[in-house]
Amino acid sequence: MLRRVLTLVVALALLVGLALGGLYLPMPYIVATPGVTVNTVGEFEDGPVIRIEGAESYEHDGALSMVTIQYAGGPQRRLSTLEVLTSWLSPSNAVMPEELLFPADRTPEEVSERQTVQMNDSQTDATAAALGQLGIAYEAVPVVADAVEGMPADGLVEPGDVIVEIDGEPVPTDTGEGGGERSVGSAAVVDTVSARDPGDVVEMVLDRDGETVEVEITTTEGEDGTAAVGILIADDTDFPIDVEISVGDIGGPSAGMMFALGIMDRLSEESLTGGARVAGSGTISADGQVGGISGIPQKMVSAQRDGAEYFLVAADSCDQVADSAAYGELEVARVETLDDAVAALETIRTGEGELPRCEGLE
């Protein structure tokens, strides 16, 4: 009998030990938590977030804040089962598989480098969108960054090629008076190609290191159902003013909309916010299209903790709003374009009209 009791005690001790040990096993998950909030028309790390040279700039009350997410975990420091379970129970956190942020085919260093590139690109696009919205002319020359492997343009274009003409028509590169009223540069190339029917042939004239190269590319159907050729394009921009944006080592493209609004506020005699504290998140394209991003629930909590009264959300991200612990604490406005965002700020500033809401949300 004594032997059986001892065996049972040892077995229970082992089970408890295994259970406790299991709580500290590393897990392939990451946890997203509310991150820092940066007022784009304020200061960050002892200096203004947005510096402008070559034009009169202004300072106003209020805030136009970008919001971030902090991530814990990943290949270099995996979370324990206990940490994952604790985070899963928190209404402000989100637990997700680590491959969503760290794909198996990329190293953590490559992920960080990509986020830095996305941040830099978003700042350039934000400047273009802001100047276009303000009617300030600038030049954008479309340059081939790469061709998608297996797509029609693969082998026909090379990185560095400047796209000069499409189907005999010069690609517009200067926004001219009232800047931004027509698509230019890469946006003009995309608009022209996507207006074709899949299967149509597109003729392009390229400037390749000073030599003229003519190519014919048969379009195919892209992911969105429109014609595509598989060219990745970047704009070589020439702005009439210098805009420098400093946010430390924060990466990613999701602050684009707020950067554009911050630039506009610094270039406008009248405050865009009227002193209100506004936060938001969404990508921006050079022609002012606002794109959706992930992490809205955590970003809304960041904004609410920082004292924001309003939150601008991309229409494509509306389905995330109700999942936030800060839902009901902020007035949320849905935007699809930079023009929508400016209109929402006018409503906030004047108190006239109603903010555009996400469908199904009160």
Short mmCIF file of C-alpha atoms in Angstrom, two decimals:
data_model
loop_
_atom_site.label_atom_id
_atom_site.label_comp_id
_atom_site.label_asym_id
_atom_site.label_seq_id
_atom_site.Cartn_x
_atom_site.Cartn_y
_atom_site.Cartn_z
CA MET A 1 0.00 0.00 0.00
CA LEU A 2 2.79 2.42 0.91
CA ARG A 3 4.51 1.71 -2.42
CA ARG A 4 1.32 2.51 -4.31
CA VAL A 5 0.87 5.79 -2.42
CA LEU A 6 4.47 6.79 -3.13
CA THR A 7 4.05 5.88 -6.81
CA LEU A 8 0.89 8.02 -6.99
CA VAL A 9 2.59 10.97 -5.28
CA VAL A 10 5.58 10.75 -7.64
CA ALA A 11 3.30 10.51 -10.67
CA LEU A 12 1.26 13.52 -9.56
CA ALA A 13 4.44 15.48 -8.90
CA LEU A 14 5.70 14.64 -12.37
CA LEU A 15 2.39 15.68 -13.93
CA VAL A 16 2.40 18.98 -12.03
CA GLY A 17 6.02 19.54 -13.02
CA LEU A 18 5.28 18.82 -16.66
CA ALA A 19 2.26 21.13 -16.56
CA LEU A 20 4.25 23.93 -14.96
CA GLY A 21 7.15 23.34 -17.33
CA GLY A 22 4.76 23.48 -20.27
CA LEU A 23 3.82 27.02 -19.32
CA TYR A 24 7.35 28.08 -20.12
CA LEU A 25 7.76 26.28 -23.42
CA PRO A 26 8.57 28.67 -26.31
CA MET A 27 5.64 29.22 -28.67
CA PRO A 28 5.68 30.37 -32.35
CA TYR A 29 3.36 33.32 -31.72
CA ILE A 30 3.72 37.06 -31.50
CA VAL A 31 1.68 39.47 -29.40
CA ALA A 32 0.58 42.88 -30.69
CA THR A 33 0.07 45.54 -28.01
CA PRO A 34 -0.77 49.28 -28.15
CA GLY A 35 2.39 51.21 -29.05
CA VAL A 36 3.61 54.77 -29.02
CA THR A 37 1.66 57.72 -30.40
CA VAL A 38 3.47 60.47 -32.31
CA ASN A 39 1.90 63.84 -33.04
CA THR A 40 3.01 64.58 -36.62
CA VAL A 41 2.63 68.33 -36.04
CA GLY A 42 4.49 68.17 -32.74
CA GLU A 43 7.92 67.01 -31.61
CA PHE A 44 9.52 63.62 -31.23
CA GLU A 45 12.92 62.86 -29.68
CA ASP A 46 13.76 66.55 -29.11
CA GLY A 47 12.87 67.83 -32.57
CA PRO A 48 9.89 68.53 -34.83
CA VAL A 49 8.46 65.49 -36.58
CA ILE A 50 8.01 67.45 -39.81
CA ARG A 51 10.57 70.02 -40.96
CA ILE A 52 9.88 72.12 -44.04
CA GLU A 53 12.34 74.21 -46.01
CA GLY A 54 11.63 76.31 -49.07
CA ALA A 55 8.17 77.44 -47.99
CA GLU A 56 6.48 79.23 -45.10
CA SER A 57 5.47 76.79 -42.38
CA TYR A 58 3.12 77.22 -39.43
CA GLU A 59 2.53 75.74 -35.98
CA HIS A 60 -0.97 75.08 -34.68
CA ASP A 61 -2.61 73.67 -31.58
CA GLY A 62 -4.20 70.26 -31.61
CA ALA A 63 -2.78 66.94 -32.78
CA LEU A 64 -2.64 64.82 -35.92
CA SER A 65 -1.16 61.68 -34.44
CA MET A 66 0.16 58.53 -36.01
CA VAL A 67 -0.22 55.44 -33.84
CA THR A 68 1.89 52.32 -33.65
CA ILE A 69 1.85 48.73 -32.49
CA GLN A 70 4.48 47.07 -30.35
CA TYR A 71 5.27 43.42 -31.03
CA ALA A 72 6.61 40.86 -28.58
CA GLY A 73 7.95 37.49 -29.61
CA GLY A 74 9.31 36.22 -32.89
CA PRO A 75 12.14 33.92 -34.00
CA GLN A 76 14.78 35.74 -31.95
CA ARG A 77 12.86 35.69 -28.69
CA ARG A 78 9.92 33.29 -28.56
CA LEU A 79 7.20 33.83 -25.98
CA SER A 80 6.33 31.22 -23.39
CA THR A 81 2.97 29.48 -23.27
CA LEU A 82 2.16 31.47 -20.13
CA GLU A 83 2.93 34.78 -21.85
CA VAL A 84 0.79 33.84 -24.85
CA LEU A 85 -2.15 32.77 -22.67
CA THR A 86 -1.92 35.92 -20.55
CA SER A 87 -1.86 38.12 -23.64
CA TRP A 88 -4.76 36.21 -25.19
CA LEU A 89 -6.89 37.12 -22.16
CA SER A 90 -6.07 40.84 -22.45
CA PRO A 91 -8.73 42.90 -24.30
CA SER A 92 -6.05 45.29 -25.61
CA ASN A 93 -3.70 42.67 -27.07
CA ALA A 94 -3.80 40.39 -30.08
CA VAL A 95 -2.09 37.00 -30.42
CA MET A 96 -1.15 35.84 -33.91
CA PRO A 97 1.13 33.29 -35.58
CA GLU A 98 4.64 34.68 -35.94
CA GLU A 99 4.72 33.94 -39.69
CA LEU A 100 2.32 36.83 -40.23
CA LEU A 101 5.11 39.23 -39.33
CA PHE A 102 8.12 36.97 -39.89
CA PRO A 103 7.55 34.81 -43.01
CA ALA A 104 9.64 31.67 -43.15
CA ASP A 105 11.48 32.89 -46.26
CA ARG A 106 12.68 36.14 -44.62
CA THR A 107 15.09 36.80 -41.79
CA PRO A 108 14.15 39.25 -39.00
CA GLU A 109 16.75 41.62 -40.47
CA GLU A 110 15.04 41.48 -43.87
CA VAL A 111 11.66 42.17 -42.26
CA SER A 112 13.10 45.20 -40.46
CA GLU A 113 14.74 46.46 -43.66
CA ARG A 114 11.46 46.11 -45.56
CA GLN A 115 9.61 48.10 -42.88
CA THR A 116 12.21 50.86 -43.15
CA VAL A 117 11.78 51.00 -46.93
CA GLN A 118 8.00 51.11 -46.52
CA MET A 119 8.32 53.99 -44.06
CA ASN A 120 10.55 55.96 -46.44
CA ASP A 121 8.21 55.31 -49.38
CA SER A 122 5.19 56.37 -47.31
CA GLN A 123 6.87 59.68 -46.47
CA THR A 124 7.54 60.40 -50.15
CA ASP A 125 3.97 59.46 -51.11
CA ALA A 126 2.62 61.55 -48.23
CA THR A 127 4.54 64.58 -49.48
CA ALA A 128 3.23 64.07 -53.01
CA ALA A 129 -0.35 63.60 -51.79
CA ALA A 130 -0.18 66.65 -49.51
CA LEU A 131 1.23 68.92 -52.23
CA GLY A 132 -1.34 67.63 -54.67
CA GLN A 133 -4.14 68.34 -52.22
CA LEU A 134 -2.80 71.87 -51.73
CA GLY A 135 -2.45 72.48 -55.47
CA ILE A 136 1.35 72.73 -55.38
CA ALA A 137 2.92 71.38 -58.58
CA TYR A 138 5.68 68.75 -58.49
CA GLU A 139 7.29 66.27 -60.87
CA ALA A 140 7.12 62.48 -60.65
CA VAL A 141 9.01 60.34 -63.18
CA PRO A 142 8.01 56.62 -63.28
CA VAL A 143 11.00 54.30 -62.91
CA VAL A 144 10.91 50.50 -63.06
CA ALA A 145 11.89 49.03 -59.70
CA ASP A 146 11.54 45.41 -60.83
CA ALA A 147 9.42 43.01 -62.85
CA VAL A 148 7.34 40.28 -61.22
CA GLU A 149 8.75 36.87 -62.08
CA GLY A 150 6.50 34.99 -64.50
CA MET A 151 4.44 38.05 -65.45
CA PRO A 152 4.35 39.47 -69.02
CA ALA A 153 6.92 42.23 -68.37
CA ASP A 154 9.48 39.78 -66.96
CA GLY A 155 12.55 39.86 -69.24
CA LEU A 156 11.33 42.90 -71.19
CA VAL A 157 11.95 45.67 -68.66
CA GLU A 158 14.90 46.23 -66.35
CA PRO A 159 15.29 48.01 -63.00
CA GLY A 160 16.08 51.66 -63.65
CA ASP A 161 14.13 51.90 -66.91
CA VAL A 162 12.20 55.15 -67.17
CA ILE A 163 8.75 54.70 -68.73
CA VAL A 164 8.49 57.52 -71.24
CA GLU A 165 5.46 56.63 -73.40
CA ILE A 166 2.56 54.20 -73.43
CA ASP A 167 0.83 53.47 -76.74
CA GLY A 168 2.37 56.55 -78.29
CA GLU A 169 1.27 58.92 -75.54
CA PRO A 170 3.85 60.57 -73.25
CA VAL A 171 3.46 59.65 -69.59
CA PRO A 172 2.54 62.84 -67.69
CA THR A 173 5.14 63.63 -65.05
CA ASP A 174 4.29 67.18 -63.94
CA THR A 175 1.12 67.83 -61.96
CA GLY A 176 1.04 71.39 -63.29
CA GLU A 177 -1.28 74.05 -61.94
CA GLY A 178 -3.53 72.78 -59.18
CA GLY A 179 -1.14 69.83 -58.63
CA GLY A 180 -2.65 66.39 -58.20
CA GLU A 181 -5.78 66.89 -60.30
CA ARG A 182 -4.57 64.24 -62.75
CA SER A 183 -2.52 61.11 -62.22
CA VAL A 184 1.16 61.42 -63.04
CA GLY A 185 4.21 59.20 -62.95
CA SER A 186 3.64 55.67 -61.68
CA ALA A 187 -0.05 56.37 -60.99
CA ALA A 188 -0.53 57.41 -64.62
CA VAL A 189 1.18 54.22 -65.84
CA VAL A 190 -0.98 52.03 -63.61
CA ASP A 191 -4.17 53.85 -64.63
CA THR A 192 -3.35 53.54 -68.34
CA VAL A 193 -2.51 49.84 -68.21
CA SER A 194 -5.43 48.86 -65.95
CA ALA A 195 -7.85 50.64 -68.31
CA ARG A 196 -7.02 48.05 -70.99
CA ASP A 197 -8.71 44.68 -71.26
CA PRO A 198 -6.65 41.67 -70.14
CA GLY A 199 -4.99 40.27 -73.25
CA ASP A 200 -4.50 43.65 -74.92
CA VAL A 201 -1.01 44.57 -76.09
CA VAL A 202 0.60 47.64 -74.51
CA GLU A 203 3.44 49.41 -76.29
CA MET A 204 5.97 51.14 -74.06
CA VAL A 205 8.91 53.41 -74.81
CA LEU A 206 11.62 53.19 -72.17
CA ASP A 207 14.69 55.27 -71.45
CA ARG A 208 17.39 52.77 -70.50
CA ASP A 209 20.60 54.52 -69.49
CA GLY A 210 20.05 57.16 -72.16
CA GLU A 211 19.03 54.74 -74.89
CA THR A 212 15.48 54.44 -76.23
CA VAL A 213 14.01 50.95 -75.93
CA GLU A 214 10.60 49.97 -77.34
CA VAL A 215 8.74 46.96 -75.95
CA GLU A 216 5.37 45.33 -76.58
CA ILE A 217 3.80 43.64 -73.57
CA THR A 218 0.66 41.50 -73.67
CA THR A 219 -1.38 42.21 -70.56
CA THR A 220 -2.84 39.56 -68.31
CA GLU A 221 -5.54 39.62 -65.67
CA GLY A 222 -4.30 40.98 -62.36
CA GLU A 223 -5.46 40.07 -58.86
CA ASP A 224 -8.16 42.75 -58.97
CA GLY A 225 -9.47 41.57 -62.35
CA THR A 226 -8.00 44.47 -64.36
CA ALA A 227 -5.23 44.30 -66.94
CA ALA A 228 -1.69 44.03 -65.56
CA VAL A 229 1.84 43.52 -66.89
CA GLY A 230 3.73 42.85 -63.67
CA ILE A 231 5.92 45.93 -63.37
CA LEU A 232 6.83 47.31 -59.95
CA ILE A 233 7.20 51.08 -60.35
CA ALA A 234 8.61 53.79 -58.12
CA ASP A 235 8.52 57.53 -58.72
CA ASP A 236 11.63 59.66 -58.98
CA THR A 237 10.08 62.78 -57.47
CA ASP A 238 11.19 66.38 -57.58
CA PHE A 239 9.35 68.52 -55.03
CA PRO A 240 9.55 72.34 -54.96
CA ILE A 241 9.99 72.26 -51.18
CA ASP A 242 12.01 70.04 -48.86
CA VAL A 243 10.05 67.96 -46.37
CA GLU A 244 11.91 65.97 -43.73
CA ILE A 245 10.03 63.58 -41.45
CA SER A 246 11.72 62.16 -38.34
CA VAL A 247 10.13 59.40 -36.25
CA GLY A 248 13.16 57.47 -35.08
CA ASP A 249 13.27 53.76 -35.87
CA ILE A 250 9.51 53.35 -36.41
CA GLY A 251 8.85 51.42 -39.64
CA GLY A 252 6.02 50.42 -41.95
CA PRO A 253 3.63 52.30 -44.25
CA SER A 254 0.60 52.81 -42.01
CA ALA A 255 1.36 56.42 -40.99
CA GLY A 256 1.14 57.72 -44.56
CA MET A 257 -2.25 59.40 -44.22
CA MET A 258 -1.31 61.16 -40.98
CA PHE A 259 2.01 62.31 -42.47
CA ALA A 260 0.14 63.85 -45.40
CA LEU A 261 -2.27 65.65 -43.05
CA GLY A 262 0.65 66.82 -40.89
CA ILE A 263 2.45 68.26 -43.92
CA MET A 264 -0.71 70.04 -45.00
CA ASP A 265 -1.22 71.46 -41.51
CA ARG A 266 2.36 72.79 -41.41
CA LEU A 267 1.88 74.44 -44.82
CA SER A 268 -1.54 75.95 -44.04
CA GLU A 269 -2.13 79.25 -42.26
CA GLU A 270 -5.30 77.83 -40.72
CA SER A 271 -5.20 74.77 -38.48
CA LEU A 272 -6.75 71.64 -39.98
CA THR A 273 -7.98 70.46 -36.58
CA GLY A 274 -9.04 73.69 -34.89
CA GLY A 275 -7.20 72.49 -31.79
CA ALA A 276 -8.83 69.04 -31.61
CA ARG A 277 -6.75 65.95 -30.88
CA VAL A 278 -7.08 63.61 -33.85
CA ALA A 279 -5.33 60.31 -34.46
CA GLY A 280 -5.57 57.85 -37.31
CA SER A 281 -3.98 55.14 -39.37
CA GLY A 282 -3.92 54.29 -43.05
CA THR A 283 -1.50 54.09 -45.95
CA ILE A 284 -1.36 56.82 -48.58
CA SER A 285 -0.63 56.78 -52.29
CA ALA A 286 0.84 59.68 -54.21
CA ASP A 287 -2.58 60.42 -55.70
CA GLY A 288 -4.24 60.51 -52.25
CA GLN A 289 -5.82 57.07 -51.94
CA VAL A 290 -5.99 55.85 -48.33
CA GLY A 291 -5.38 52.12 -47.84
CA GLY A 292 -6.28 49.80 -45.01
CA ILE A 293 -3.88 48.28 -42.50
CA SER A 294 -4.00 45.77 -39.65
CA GLY A 295 -3.76 46.41 -35.92
CA ILE A 296 -6.57 48.98 -35.71
CA PRO A 297 -7.85 47.63 -32.34
CA GLN A 298 -4.48 48.20 -30.66
CA LYS A 299 -3.91 51.54 -32.42
CA MET A 300 -7.25 52.86 -31.22
CA VAL A 301 -6.25 52.00 -27.65
CA SER A 302 -2.95 53.85 -28.17
CA ALA A 303 -4.84 56.91 -29.44
CA GLN A 304 -7.37 56.84 -26.61
CA ARG A 305 -4.66 56.55 -23.96
CA ASP A 306 -2.89 59.55 -25.52
CA GLY A 307 -5.99 61.69 -25.20
CA ALA A 308 -7.26 61.61 -28.78
CA GLU A 309 -10.89 62.55 -29.31
CA TYR A 310 -11.25 61.37 -32.90
CA PHE A 311 -9.82 58.52 -34.96
CA LEU A 312 -9.57 58.49 -38.76
CA VAL A 313 -9.70 54.96 -40.15
CA ALA A 314 -9.29 53.73 -43.70
CA ALA A 315 -12.54 52.34 -45.12
CA ASP A 316 -10.79 49.00 -45.75
CA SER A 317 -10.05 48.72 -42.01
CA CYS A 318 -13.57 49.45 -40.78
CA ASP A 319 -14.21 45.79 -39.96
CA GLN A 320 -11.60 45.98 -37.17
CA VAL A 321 -13.01 48.98 -35.30
CA ALA A 322 -15.58 47.17 -33.16
CA ASP A 323 -12.90 44.74 -31.90
CA SER A 324 -11.02 47.50 -30.09
CA ALA A 325 -11.14 47.95 -26.32
CA ALA A 326 -11.36 51.67 -27.11
CA TYR A 327 -14.47 51.27 -29.26
CA GLY A 328 -17.04 53.77 -27.99
CA GLU A 329 -14.33 55.95 -26.43
CA LEU A 330 -13.35 57.63 -29.71
CA GLU A 331 -15.38 59.18 -32.51
CA VAL A 332 -14.36 57.20 -35.59
CA ALA A 333 -14.48 58.67 -39.11
CA ARG A 334 -14.19 56.48 -42.21
CA VAL A 335 -11.99 57.80 -45.04
CA GLU A 336 -11.11 56.49 -48.48
CA THR A 337 -9.04 59.40 -49.77
CA LEU A 338 -6.98 62.27 -48.42
CA ASP A 339 -9.79 64.54 -49.57
CA ASP A 340 -12.17 62.57 -47.31
CA ALA A 341 -9.77 63.02 -44.39
CA VAL A 342 -9.57 66.78 -44.98
CA ALA A 343 -13.37 66.96 -45.15
CA ALA A 344 -13.64 65.00 -41.87
CA LEU A 345 -11.23 67.43 -40.21
CA GLU A 346 -13.33 70.34 -41.45
CA THR A 347 -16.37 68.77 -39.80
CA ILE A 348 -14.39 68.36 -36.58
CA ARG A 349 -13.04 71.90 -36.74
CA THR A 350 -16.34 73.64 -37.52
CA GLY A 351 -18.76 71.32 -35.76
CA GLU A 352 -20.95 71.40 -38.86
CA GLY A 353 -22.17 68.26 -40.57
CA GLU A 354 -21.62 64.63 -39.63
CA LEU A 355 -18.55 62.46 -39.79
CA PRO A 356 -18.66 59.54 -42.26
CA ARG A 357 -19.14 56.36 -40.28
CA CYS A 358 -18.16 52.75 -40.86
CA GLU A 359 -21.18 50.74 -41.95
CA GLY A 360 -22.92 48.94 -39.12
CA LEU A 361 -21.25 51.03 -36.41
CA GLU A 362 -23.02 53.63 -34.34
#
